[in-house]
XYZ file of C-alpha atoms in Angstrom:
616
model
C 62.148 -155.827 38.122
C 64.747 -158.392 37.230
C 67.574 -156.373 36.732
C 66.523 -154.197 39.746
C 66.544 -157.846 41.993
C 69.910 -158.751 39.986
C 73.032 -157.678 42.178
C 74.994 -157.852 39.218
C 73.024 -155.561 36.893
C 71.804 -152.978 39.974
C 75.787 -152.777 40.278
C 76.053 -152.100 36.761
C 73.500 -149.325 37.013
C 74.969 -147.738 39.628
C 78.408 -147.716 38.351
C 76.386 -145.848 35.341
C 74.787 -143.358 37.502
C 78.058 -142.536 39.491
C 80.103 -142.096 36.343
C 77.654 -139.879 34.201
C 76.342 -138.445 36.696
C 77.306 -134.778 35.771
C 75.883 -135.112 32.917
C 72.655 -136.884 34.207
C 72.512 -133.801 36.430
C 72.557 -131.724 33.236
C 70.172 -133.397 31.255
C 67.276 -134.053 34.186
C 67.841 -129.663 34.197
C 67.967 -128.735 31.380
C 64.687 -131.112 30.219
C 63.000 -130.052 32.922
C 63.358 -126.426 32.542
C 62.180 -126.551 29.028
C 59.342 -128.859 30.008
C 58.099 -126.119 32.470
C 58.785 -123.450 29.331
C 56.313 -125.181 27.254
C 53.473 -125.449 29.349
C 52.801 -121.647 28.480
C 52.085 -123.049 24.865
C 48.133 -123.154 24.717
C 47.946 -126.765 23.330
C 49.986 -128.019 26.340
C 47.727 -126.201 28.692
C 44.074 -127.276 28.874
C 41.073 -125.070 28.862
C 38.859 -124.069 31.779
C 35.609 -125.692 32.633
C 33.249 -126.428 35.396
C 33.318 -128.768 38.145
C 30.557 -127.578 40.028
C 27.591 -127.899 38.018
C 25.385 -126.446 40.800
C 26.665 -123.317 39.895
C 25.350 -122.693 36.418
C 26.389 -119.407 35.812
C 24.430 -117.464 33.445
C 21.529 -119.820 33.098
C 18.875 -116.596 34.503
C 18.800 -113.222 33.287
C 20.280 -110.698 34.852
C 17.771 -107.979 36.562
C 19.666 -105.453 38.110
C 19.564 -101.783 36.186
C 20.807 -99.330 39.037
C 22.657 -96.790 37.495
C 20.638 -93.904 39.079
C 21.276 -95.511 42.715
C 25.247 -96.315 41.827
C 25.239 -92.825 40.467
C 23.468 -90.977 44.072
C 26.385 -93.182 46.048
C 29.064 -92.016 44.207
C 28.288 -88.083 44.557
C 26.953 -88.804 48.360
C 30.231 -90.637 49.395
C 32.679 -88.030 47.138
C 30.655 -85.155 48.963
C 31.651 -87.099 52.536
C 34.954 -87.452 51.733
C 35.729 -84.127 51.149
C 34.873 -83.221 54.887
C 37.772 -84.965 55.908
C 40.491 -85.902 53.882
C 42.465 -87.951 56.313
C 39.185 -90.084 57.635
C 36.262 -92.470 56.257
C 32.980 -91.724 56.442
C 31.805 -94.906 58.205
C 28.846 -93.196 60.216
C 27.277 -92.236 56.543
C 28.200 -96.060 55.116
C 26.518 -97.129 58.552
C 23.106 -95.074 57.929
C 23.122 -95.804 54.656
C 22.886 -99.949 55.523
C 20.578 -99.389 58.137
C 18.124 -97.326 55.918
C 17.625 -100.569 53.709
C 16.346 -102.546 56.606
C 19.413 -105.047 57.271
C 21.239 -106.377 60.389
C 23.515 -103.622 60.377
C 26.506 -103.581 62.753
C 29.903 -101.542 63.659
C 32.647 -103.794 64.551
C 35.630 -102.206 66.789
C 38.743 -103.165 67.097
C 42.536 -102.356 68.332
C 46.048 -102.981 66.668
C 48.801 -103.451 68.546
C 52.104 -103.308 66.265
C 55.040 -105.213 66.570
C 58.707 -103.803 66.927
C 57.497 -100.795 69.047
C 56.534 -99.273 65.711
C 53.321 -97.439 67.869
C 55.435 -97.639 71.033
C 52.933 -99.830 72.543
C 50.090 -98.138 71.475
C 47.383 -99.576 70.198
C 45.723 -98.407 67.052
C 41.765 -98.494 66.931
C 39.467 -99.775 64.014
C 36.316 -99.891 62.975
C 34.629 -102.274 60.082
C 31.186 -101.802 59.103
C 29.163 -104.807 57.924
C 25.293 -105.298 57.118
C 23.726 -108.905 57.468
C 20.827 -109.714 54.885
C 18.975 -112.651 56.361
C 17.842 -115.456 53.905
C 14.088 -116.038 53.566
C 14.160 -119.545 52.324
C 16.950 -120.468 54.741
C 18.084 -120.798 58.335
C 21.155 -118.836 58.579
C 23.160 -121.892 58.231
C 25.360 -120.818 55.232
C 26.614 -117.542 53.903
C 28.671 -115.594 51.363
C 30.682 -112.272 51.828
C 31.038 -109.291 49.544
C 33.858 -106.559 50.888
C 35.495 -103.804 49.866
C 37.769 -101.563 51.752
C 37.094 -98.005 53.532
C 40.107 -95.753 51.823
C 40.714 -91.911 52.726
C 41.047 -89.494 49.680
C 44.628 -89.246 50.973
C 45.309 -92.913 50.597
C 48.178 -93.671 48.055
C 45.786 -96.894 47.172
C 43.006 -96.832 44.235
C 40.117 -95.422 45.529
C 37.221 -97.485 45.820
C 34.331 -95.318 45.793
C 32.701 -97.397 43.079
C 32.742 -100.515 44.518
C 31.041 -98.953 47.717
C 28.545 -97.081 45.468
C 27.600 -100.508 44.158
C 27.659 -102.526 46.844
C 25.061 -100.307 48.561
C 23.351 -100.519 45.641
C 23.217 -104.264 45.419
C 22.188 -104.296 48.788
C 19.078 -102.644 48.420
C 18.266 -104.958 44.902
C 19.035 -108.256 46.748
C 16.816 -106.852 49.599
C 13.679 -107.116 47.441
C 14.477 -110.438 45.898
C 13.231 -113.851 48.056
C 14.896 -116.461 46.211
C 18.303 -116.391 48.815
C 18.962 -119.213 50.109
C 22.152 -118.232 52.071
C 22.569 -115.122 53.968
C 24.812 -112.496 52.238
C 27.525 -109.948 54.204
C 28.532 -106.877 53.041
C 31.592 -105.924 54.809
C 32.938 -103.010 54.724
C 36.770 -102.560 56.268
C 38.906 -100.389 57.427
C 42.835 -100.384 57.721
C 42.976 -102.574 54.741
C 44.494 -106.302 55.289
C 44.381 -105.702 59.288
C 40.565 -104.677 59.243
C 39.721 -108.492 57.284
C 41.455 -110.646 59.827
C 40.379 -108.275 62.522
C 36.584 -109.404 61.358
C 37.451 -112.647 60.424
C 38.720 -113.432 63.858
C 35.831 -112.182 65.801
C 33.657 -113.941 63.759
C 35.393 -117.126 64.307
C 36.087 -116.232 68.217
C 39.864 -116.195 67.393
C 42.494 -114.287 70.080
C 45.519 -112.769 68.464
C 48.302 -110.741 69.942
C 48.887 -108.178 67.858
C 45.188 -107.501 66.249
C 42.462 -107.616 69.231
C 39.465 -108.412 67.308
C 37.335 -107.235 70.084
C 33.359 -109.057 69.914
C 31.097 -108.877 66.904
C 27.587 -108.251 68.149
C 25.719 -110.218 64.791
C 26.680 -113.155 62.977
C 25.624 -115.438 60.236
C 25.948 -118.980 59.644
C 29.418 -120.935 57.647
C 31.055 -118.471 54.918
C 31.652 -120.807 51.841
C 32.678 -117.831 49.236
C 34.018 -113.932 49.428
C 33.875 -111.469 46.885
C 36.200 -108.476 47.378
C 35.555 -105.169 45.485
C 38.562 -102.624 44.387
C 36.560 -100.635 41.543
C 37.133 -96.664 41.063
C 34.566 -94.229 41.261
C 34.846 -93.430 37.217
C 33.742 -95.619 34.595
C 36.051 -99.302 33.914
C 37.479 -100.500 30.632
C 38.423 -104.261 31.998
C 38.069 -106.522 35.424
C 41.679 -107.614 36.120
C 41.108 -110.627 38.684
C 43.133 -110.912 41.844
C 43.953 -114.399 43.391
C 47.051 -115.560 44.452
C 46.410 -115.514 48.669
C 48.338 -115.463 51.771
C 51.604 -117.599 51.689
C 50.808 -118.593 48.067
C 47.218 -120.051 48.944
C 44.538 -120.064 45.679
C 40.781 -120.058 45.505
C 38.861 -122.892 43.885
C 39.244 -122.631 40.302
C 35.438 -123.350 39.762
C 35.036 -120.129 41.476
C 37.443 -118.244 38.501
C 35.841 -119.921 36.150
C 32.433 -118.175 36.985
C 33.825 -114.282 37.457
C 34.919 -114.707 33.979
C 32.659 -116.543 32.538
C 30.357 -113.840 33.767
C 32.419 -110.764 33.241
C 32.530 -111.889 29.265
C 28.511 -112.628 29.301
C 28.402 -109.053 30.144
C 30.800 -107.974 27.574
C 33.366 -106.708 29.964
C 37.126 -107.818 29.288
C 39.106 -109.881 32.000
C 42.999 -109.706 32.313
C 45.102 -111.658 34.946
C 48.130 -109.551 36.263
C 46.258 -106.651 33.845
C 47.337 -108.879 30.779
C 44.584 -109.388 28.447
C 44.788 -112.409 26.632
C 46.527 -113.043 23.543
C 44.070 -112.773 20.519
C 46.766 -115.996 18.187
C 47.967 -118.025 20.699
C 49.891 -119.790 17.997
C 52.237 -116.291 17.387
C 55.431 -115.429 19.771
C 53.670 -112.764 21.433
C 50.779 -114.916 22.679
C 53.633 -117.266 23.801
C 55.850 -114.647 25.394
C 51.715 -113.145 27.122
C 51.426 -116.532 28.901
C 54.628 -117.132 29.851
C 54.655 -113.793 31.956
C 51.685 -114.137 33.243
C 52.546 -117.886 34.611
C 56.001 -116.137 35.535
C 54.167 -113.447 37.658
C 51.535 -115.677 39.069
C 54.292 -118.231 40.255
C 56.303 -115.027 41.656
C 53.498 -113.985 43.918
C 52.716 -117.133 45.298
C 56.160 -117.117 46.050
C 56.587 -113.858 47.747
C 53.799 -114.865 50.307
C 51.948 -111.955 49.999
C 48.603 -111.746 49.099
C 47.480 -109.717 45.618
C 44.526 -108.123 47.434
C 42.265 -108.037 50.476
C 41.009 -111.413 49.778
C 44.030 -113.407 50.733
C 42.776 -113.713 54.596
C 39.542 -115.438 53.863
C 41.366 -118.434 52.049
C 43.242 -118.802 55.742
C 39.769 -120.131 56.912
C 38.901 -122.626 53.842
C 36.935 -119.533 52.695
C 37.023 -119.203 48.574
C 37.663 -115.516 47.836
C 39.660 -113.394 45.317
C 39.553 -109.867 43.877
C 37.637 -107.845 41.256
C 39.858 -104.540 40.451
C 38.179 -102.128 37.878
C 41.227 -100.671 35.846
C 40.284 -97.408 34.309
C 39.764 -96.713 30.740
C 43.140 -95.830 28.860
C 41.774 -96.086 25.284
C 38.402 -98.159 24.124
C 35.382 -97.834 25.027
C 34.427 -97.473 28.590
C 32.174 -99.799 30.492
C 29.449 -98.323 33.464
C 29.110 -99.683 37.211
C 25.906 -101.008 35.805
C 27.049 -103.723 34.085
C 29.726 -104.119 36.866
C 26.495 -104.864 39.086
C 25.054 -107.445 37.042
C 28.382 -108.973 37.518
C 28.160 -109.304 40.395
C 24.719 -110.205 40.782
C 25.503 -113.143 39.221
C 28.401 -114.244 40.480
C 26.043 -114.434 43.636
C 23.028 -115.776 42.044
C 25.221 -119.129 41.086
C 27.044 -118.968 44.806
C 23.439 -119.008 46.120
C 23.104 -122.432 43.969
C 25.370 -124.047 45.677
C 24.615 -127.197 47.574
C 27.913 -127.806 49.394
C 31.240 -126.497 49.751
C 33.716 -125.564 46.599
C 35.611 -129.100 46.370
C 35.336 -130.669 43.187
C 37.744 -128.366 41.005
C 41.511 -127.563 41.696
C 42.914 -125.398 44.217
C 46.776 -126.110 42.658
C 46.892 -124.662 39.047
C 48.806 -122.013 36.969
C 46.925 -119.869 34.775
C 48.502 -118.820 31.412
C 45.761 -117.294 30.499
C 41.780 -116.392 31.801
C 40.422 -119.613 29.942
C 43.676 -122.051 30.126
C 45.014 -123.465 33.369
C 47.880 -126.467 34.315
C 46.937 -128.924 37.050
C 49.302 -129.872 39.516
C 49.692 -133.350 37.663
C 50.709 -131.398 34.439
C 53.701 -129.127 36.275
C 54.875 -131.101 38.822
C 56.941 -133.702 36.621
C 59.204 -130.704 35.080
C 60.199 -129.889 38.429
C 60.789 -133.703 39.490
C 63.067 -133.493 36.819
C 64.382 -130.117 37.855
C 64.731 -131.928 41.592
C 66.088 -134.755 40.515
C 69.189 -133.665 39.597
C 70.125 -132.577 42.858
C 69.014 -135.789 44.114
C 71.338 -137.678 41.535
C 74.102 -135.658 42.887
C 72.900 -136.012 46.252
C 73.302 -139.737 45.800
C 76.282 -140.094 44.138
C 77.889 -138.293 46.899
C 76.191 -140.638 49.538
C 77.821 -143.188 47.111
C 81.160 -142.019 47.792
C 80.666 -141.488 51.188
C 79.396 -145.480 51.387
C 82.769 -146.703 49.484
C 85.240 -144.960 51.626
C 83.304 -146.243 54.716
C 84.024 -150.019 53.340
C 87.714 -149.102 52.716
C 88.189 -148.313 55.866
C 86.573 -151.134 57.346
C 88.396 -153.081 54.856
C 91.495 -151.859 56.379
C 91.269 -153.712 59.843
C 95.002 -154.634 60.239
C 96.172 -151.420 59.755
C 93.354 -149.942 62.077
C 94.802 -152.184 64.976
C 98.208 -150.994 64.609
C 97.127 -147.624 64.810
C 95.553 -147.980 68.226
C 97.860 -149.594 69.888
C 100.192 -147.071 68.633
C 98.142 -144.387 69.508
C 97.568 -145.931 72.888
C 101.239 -146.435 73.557
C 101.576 -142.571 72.929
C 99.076 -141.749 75.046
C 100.495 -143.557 77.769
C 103.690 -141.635 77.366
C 102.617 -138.446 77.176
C 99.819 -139.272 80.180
C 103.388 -140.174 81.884
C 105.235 -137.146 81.093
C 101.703 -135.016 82.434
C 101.970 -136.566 85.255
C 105.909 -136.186 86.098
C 104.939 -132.336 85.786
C 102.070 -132.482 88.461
C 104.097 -133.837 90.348
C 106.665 -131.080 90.253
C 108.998 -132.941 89.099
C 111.033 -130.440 87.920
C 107.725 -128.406 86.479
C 107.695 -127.171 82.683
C 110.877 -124.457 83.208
C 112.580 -127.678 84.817
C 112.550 -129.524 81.579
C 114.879 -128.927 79.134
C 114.281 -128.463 75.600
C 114.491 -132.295 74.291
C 111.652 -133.244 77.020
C 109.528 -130.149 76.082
C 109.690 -130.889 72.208
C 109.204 -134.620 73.146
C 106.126 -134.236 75.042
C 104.520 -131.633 72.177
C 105.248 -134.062 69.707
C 103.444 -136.778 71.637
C 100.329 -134.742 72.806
C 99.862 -133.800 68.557
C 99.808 -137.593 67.955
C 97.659 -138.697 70.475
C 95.393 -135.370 69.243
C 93.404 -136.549 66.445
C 90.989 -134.422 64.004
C 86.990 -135.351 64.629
C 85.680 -137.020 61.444
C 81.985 -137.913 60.035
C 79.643 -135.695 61.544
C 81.475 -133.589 64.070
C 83.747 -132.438 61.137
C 80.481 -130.449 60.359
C 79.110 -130.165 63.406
C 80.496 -126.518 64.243
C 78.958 -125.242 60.787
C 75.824 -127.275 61.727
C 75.277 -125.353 65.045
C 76.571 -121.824 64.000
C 74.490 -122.218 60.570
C 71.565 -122.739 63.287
C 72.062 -120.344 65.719
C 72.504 -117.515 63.033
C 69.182 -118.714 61.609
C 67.524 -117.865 65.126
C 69.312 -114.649 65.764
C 67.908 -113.711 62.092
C 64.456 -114.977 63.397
C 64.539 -113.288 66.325
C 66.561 -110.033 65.686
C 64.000 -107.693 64.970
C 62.610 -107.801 68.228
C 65.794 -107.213 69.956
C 67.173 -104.462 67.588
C 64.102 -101.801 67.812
C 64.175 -102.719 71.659
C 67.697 -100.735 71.545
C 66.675 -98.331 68.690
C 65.120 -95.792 70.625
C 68.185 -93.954 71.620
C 69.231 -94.136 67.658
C 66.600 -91.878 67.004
C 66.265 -93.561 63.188
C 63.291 -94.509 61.696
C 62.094 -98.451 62.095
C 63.008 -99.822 58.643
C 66.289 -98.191 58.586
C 67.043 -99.745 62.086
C 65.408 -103.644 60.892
C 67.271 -103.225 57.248
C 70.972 -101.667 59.134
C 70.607 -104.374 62.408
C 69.670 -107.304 60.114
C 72.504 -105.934 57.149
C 74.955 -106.413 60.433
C 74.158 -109.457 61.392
C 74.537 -111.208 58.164
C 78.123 -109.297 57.772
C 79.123 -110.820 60.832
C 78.038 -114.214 59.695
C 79.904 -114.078 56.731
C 83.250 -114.056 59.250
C 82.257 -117.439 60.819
C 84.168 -119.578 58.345
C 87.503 -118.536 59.904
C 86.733 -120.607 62.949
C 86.630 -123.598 61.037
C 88.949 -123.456 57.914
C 91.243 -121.226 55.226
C 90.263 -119.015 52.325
C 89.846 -120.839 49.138
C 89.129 -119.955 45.965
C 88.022 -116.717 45.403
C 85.278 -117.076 42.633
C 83.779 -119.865 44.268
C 83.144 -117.642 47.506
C 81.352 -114.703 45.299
C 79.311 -117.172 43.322
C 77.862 -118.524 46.930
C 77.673 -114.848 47.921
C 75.425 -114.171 44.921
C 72.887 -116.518 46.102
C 73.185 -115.385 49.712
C 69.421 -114.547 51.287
C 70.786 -110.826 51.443
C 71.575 -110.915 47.501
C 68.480 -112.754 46.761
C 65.891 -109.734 48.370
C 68.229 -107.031 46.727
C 67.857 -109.160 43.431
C 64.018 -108.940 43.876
C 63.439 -105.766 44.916
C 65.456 -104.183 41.677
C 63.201 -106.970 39.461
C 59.548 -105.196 40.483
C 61.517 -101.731 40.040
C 62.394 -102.575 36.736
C 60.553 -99.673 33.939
C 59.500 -97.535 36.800
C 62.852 -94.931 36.956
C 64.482 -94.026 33.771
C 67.768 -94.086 35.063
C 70.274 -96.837 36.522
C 71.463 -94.693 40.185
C 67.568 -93.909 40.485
C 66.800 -97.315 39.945
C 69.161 -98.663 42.424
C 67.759 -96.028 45.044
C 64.204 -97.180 44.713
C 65.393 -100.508 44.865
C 66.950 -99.881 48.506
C 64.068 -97.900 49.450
C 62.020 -101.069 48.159
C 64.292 -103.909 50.023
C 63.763 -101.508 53.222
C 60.245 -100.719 53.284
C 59.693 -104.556 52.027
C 61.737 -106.486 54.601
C 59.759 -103.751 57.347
C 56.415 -105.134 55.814
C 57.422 -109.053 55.672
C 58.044 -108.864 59.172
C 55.124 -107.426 60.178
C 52.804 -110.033 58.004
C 54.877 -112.454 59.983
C 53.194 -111.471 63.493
C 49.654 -110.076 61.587
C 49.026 -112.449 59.137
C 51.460 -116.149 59.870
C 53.542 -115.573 56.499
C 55.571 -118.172 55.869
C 57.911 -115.464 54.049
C 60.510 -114.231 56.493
C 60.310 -117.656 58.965
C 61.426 -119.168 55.636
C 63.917 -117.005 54.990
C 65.466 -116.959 58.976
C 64.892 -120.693 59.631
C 65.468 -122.156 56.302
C 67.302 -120.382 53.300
C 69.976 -118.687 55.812
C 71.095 -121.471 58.003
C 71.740 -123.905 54.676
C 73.322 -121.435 52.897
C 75.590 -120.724 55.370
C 76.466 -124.082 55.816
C 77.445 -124.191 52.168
C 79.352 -120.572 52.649
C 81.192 -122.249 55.819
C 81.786 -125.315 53.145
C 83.742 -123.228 50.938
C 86.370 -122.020 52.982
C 86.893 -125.488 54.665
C 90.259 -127.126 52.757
C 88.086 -130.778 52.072
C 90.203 -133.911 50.846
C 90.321 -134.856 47.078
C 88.216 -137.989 47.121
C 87.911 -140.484 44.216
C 85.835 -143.521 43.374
């Protein structure tokens, strides 16, 4: 603290700072890149455990042997199916709740897409959900188990055995009296839009674009959701599901107990379907947790949800995914031992005596039994930050010293004015002799004219400080809110295009940052040519195009076939942002319009401005 309170030594520091400080900026980057790299090591990681010990998972043995009941589902729900490829057979999911005695309920509701995709049509829905009441309990509490209603058409993974065992789960808990929460089992329709449709009519939320319409039974607070995407065949592995909407995780108590339970039972677990790496201590168990940590941090990033659970973490609701991957090679595992899963997963939720708050909900998972806490990875990116904010300061450093040379400079200041008041006099003289009509402009000759130009460009002087920047401060803005806004206004003058509504979002929005580009010429001269197409590289445009060819990568042999599903990709992606924006609140394209855009076109705007050499 005493060289911090010294003028003399802060001085010194600073003096330090401001003439290293390119190589400060280097350093704090470079450490804290590799910092972040070695967290994927497992002995800089810590391993899982329980917060929570209400839960205790796996302290009762499992009772539920089904198979004949999963088995009847499967072939009952395959035979509906095939009466109608393009529908669900809700009516037969319906019957089939109602038969085991529960609150059973249909739950309608409309969509009303943005864009004019429907041309203001709405779309209706229908969820189906069953309510088993607790017997030890008012329904004061309850927990959630979904899975989604898919056609045989639907490009998605079918999930006829996650239905099959649901239903059969429902008719096992029914006989059991030791619930102390009421349990839902949800069934939804239109994927994403059918679990926010039901989530906000049970919480008496109005939307624009999804009307949830009015749910005729409801249960008490939802504390945990368990979503279902298993196939009808049998599984080799569980691969777990939980980044949420706009980068939102579950509880990691709740994690903890689907795999502690999933390897009780002898079933594998894989995050991003990577199994764990059998020697951590060997490159390729390095290079495994790396990429999953690499993938994990790239989905929260996207703002899109990994599965049909991302809407209940929205409401403080902890939910994520079980997917059932099919068997490659190994030895397959049956829906049985998927129930008993399940079963317990439930069993500890029903143990609970309060909300999931002890564990963390900011982590990164290398692997299914290591995690790193917010207090772990957030110095490597302090580091990472700081050297923009060394840079940041030095130039604020600069900025500071010139200020006091000017001030310095008050003789010379003084001169000025008067000088450049005596010349506006003149040349306020001279305007005034030609309002006058003294003469008028063609009346002058050529001395007076040059005389009077000559004064009006002194007494003009250029803005400094702020309004220098201003202009690129307010275009930079008002691009950012055409970008925001745009897609409304493009498909409302589409229609006579005749194109189809991601072509028209992708060409109109592709058009719009083209003409931004052209800006700069209001406000300075070309410069350097590299420097411009460096910027450009890291424009928002680049950036999309850059991430769309990354999840292409391995799926098309060639490089031209690559590039083409990566268009069709950017197109069909940028379509779906949009639309999460008005469905869901994602953070994702708001970001993109309000944020990343406007300050990188103020740097873009930057480089074509011809700036002073300054020096220290």
């Amino acid at each position: 603290m005493g060289i911090l309170s010294n003028p003399q030594q802060r001085q010194k520091i600073v003096d330090i700072i401001a003439k290293y400080n390119n190589a400060l900026c280097f350093v704090c980057y470079v450490a804290g890149v590799a910092w972040f790299l070695a967290l994927a090591y497992p002995p800089m990681s810590a391993s899982n455990y329980f917060s929570e010990n209400a839960l205790l998972p796996g302290l009762v043995e499992n009772e539920f042997f089904s198979s004949a009941d999963i088995k009847a589902n499967i072939d009952d729900y395959r035979s509906q199916l095939k009466k109608d490829k393009r529908k669900v057979p809700r009516e037969w999911v319906y019957e089939k709740l109602q038969s085991l005695g529960l609150d059973t309920y249909l739950h309608n509701y409309s969509i009303r897409y943005p864009l004019g995709i429907t041309k203001d049509k709405t779309v209706p829905g229908q969820n189906v959900y069953a309510i088993l009441r607790a017997p030890r309990a008012a329904s004061n509490e309850a927990l959630v188990m979904s899975s989604p209603l898919r056609a045989k058409e639907s490009d998605l993974t079918p999930t006829t055995g996650g239905i099959a065992v649901m239903l059969a789960l429902a008719k096992f808990f029914r006989q059991k009296t030791y619930w102390a929460k009421d349990i839902i089992f949800l069934f939804t329709d239109h994927e994403q839009i059918g679990i926010q449709a039901w989530l906000d009519g049970y919480h008496d939320i109005k939307a624009d674009y999804i009307q949830p319409g009015e749910l005729m039974g409801r249960s008490g607070q939802i504390q945990a959701a368990l979503n279902l995407e298993i196939p009808a065949g049998n599984i080799q592995n569980f691969n777990v599901k939980i980044e949420g909407l706009n980068g939102q995780l579950p509880n990691l108590d709740f994690f903890n107990l689907v795999v502690r339970l999933c390897k009780r039972e002898g079933v594998d677990v894989t995050l991003h379907k990577q199994a764990d790496p059998y020697l951590w201590n060997t490159l390729e168990g390095y290079q495994s947790s790396l990429s999953n940590m690499m993938q994990m941090m790239w989905t929260q990033a996207s703002g899109i949800s990994s599965g049909n659970h991302g809407l209940f973490l929205r409401y403080h609701i902890e939910a994520l995914t079980l997917e059932g991957v099919a068997p490659k090679k190994g030895q397959p595992r049956g829906h049985e031992r998927s129930g008993r899963i399940i079963e317990g997963v439930f069993r500890s939720l029903n143990n609970l005596l309060e909300r999931f708050h002890q564990s963390f909900f900011f982590y990164i998972l290398p692997t299914t039994s290591t995690y790193v806490s917010i207090g772990v990875y957030m110095p490597p990116f302090g580091l990472i930050c700081a050297a923009g904010l060394i840079k940041i300061s030095f130039t604020l450093l600069l900025a500071i010293r010139i200020s006091s040379d000017k001030i310095g400079d008050n003789t010379a200041k003084n001169d000025k004015e008067k000088t450049k008041s005596k010349t506006e006099k003149e040349a306020e003289e001279l305007l005034r002799s030609l309002k006058e009509g003294l003469g008028g402009e063609e009346g002058l000759n050529a001395d007076k004219q040059q005389q009077l130009q000559d004064l009006l460009d002194d007494a003009a002087e250029s803005p400094t400080g702020l309004l220098s920047i201003l202009p690129l401060i307010l275009i930079s803005v008002l691009m950012g809110l055409l970008s925001y806004t745009g897609p409304e206004f493009i498909t409302s003058v589409a229609p006579p295009i005749r194109m189809k509504i991601d072509d028209v979002i992708t060409f109109g929005l592709m058009a719009l940052f083209t003409a931004s580009l052209l800006f700069p010429r209001m406000v300075g001269r070309l410069m350097n040519l590299i420097q411009k197409a460096v910027v450009l590289l890291v424009s928002p445009a680049s950036m999309v195009l850059a991430a769309a060819m990354i999840s292409c990568v391995g799926e098309k042999s060639s490089f031209l076939e690559m590039m083409g599903l990566s268009w069709d990709t950017t197109k069909h992606g940028l379509l779906l942002t949009i639309i999460d924006n008005y469905f869901f609140s994602s953070w994702m394209y708001p970001f993109f319009s309000l944020l990343v855009l406007p300050n990188w076109l103020f740097f873009w705007g930057i480089v074509h401005c011809q700036l002073p050499k300054l020096t220290v």
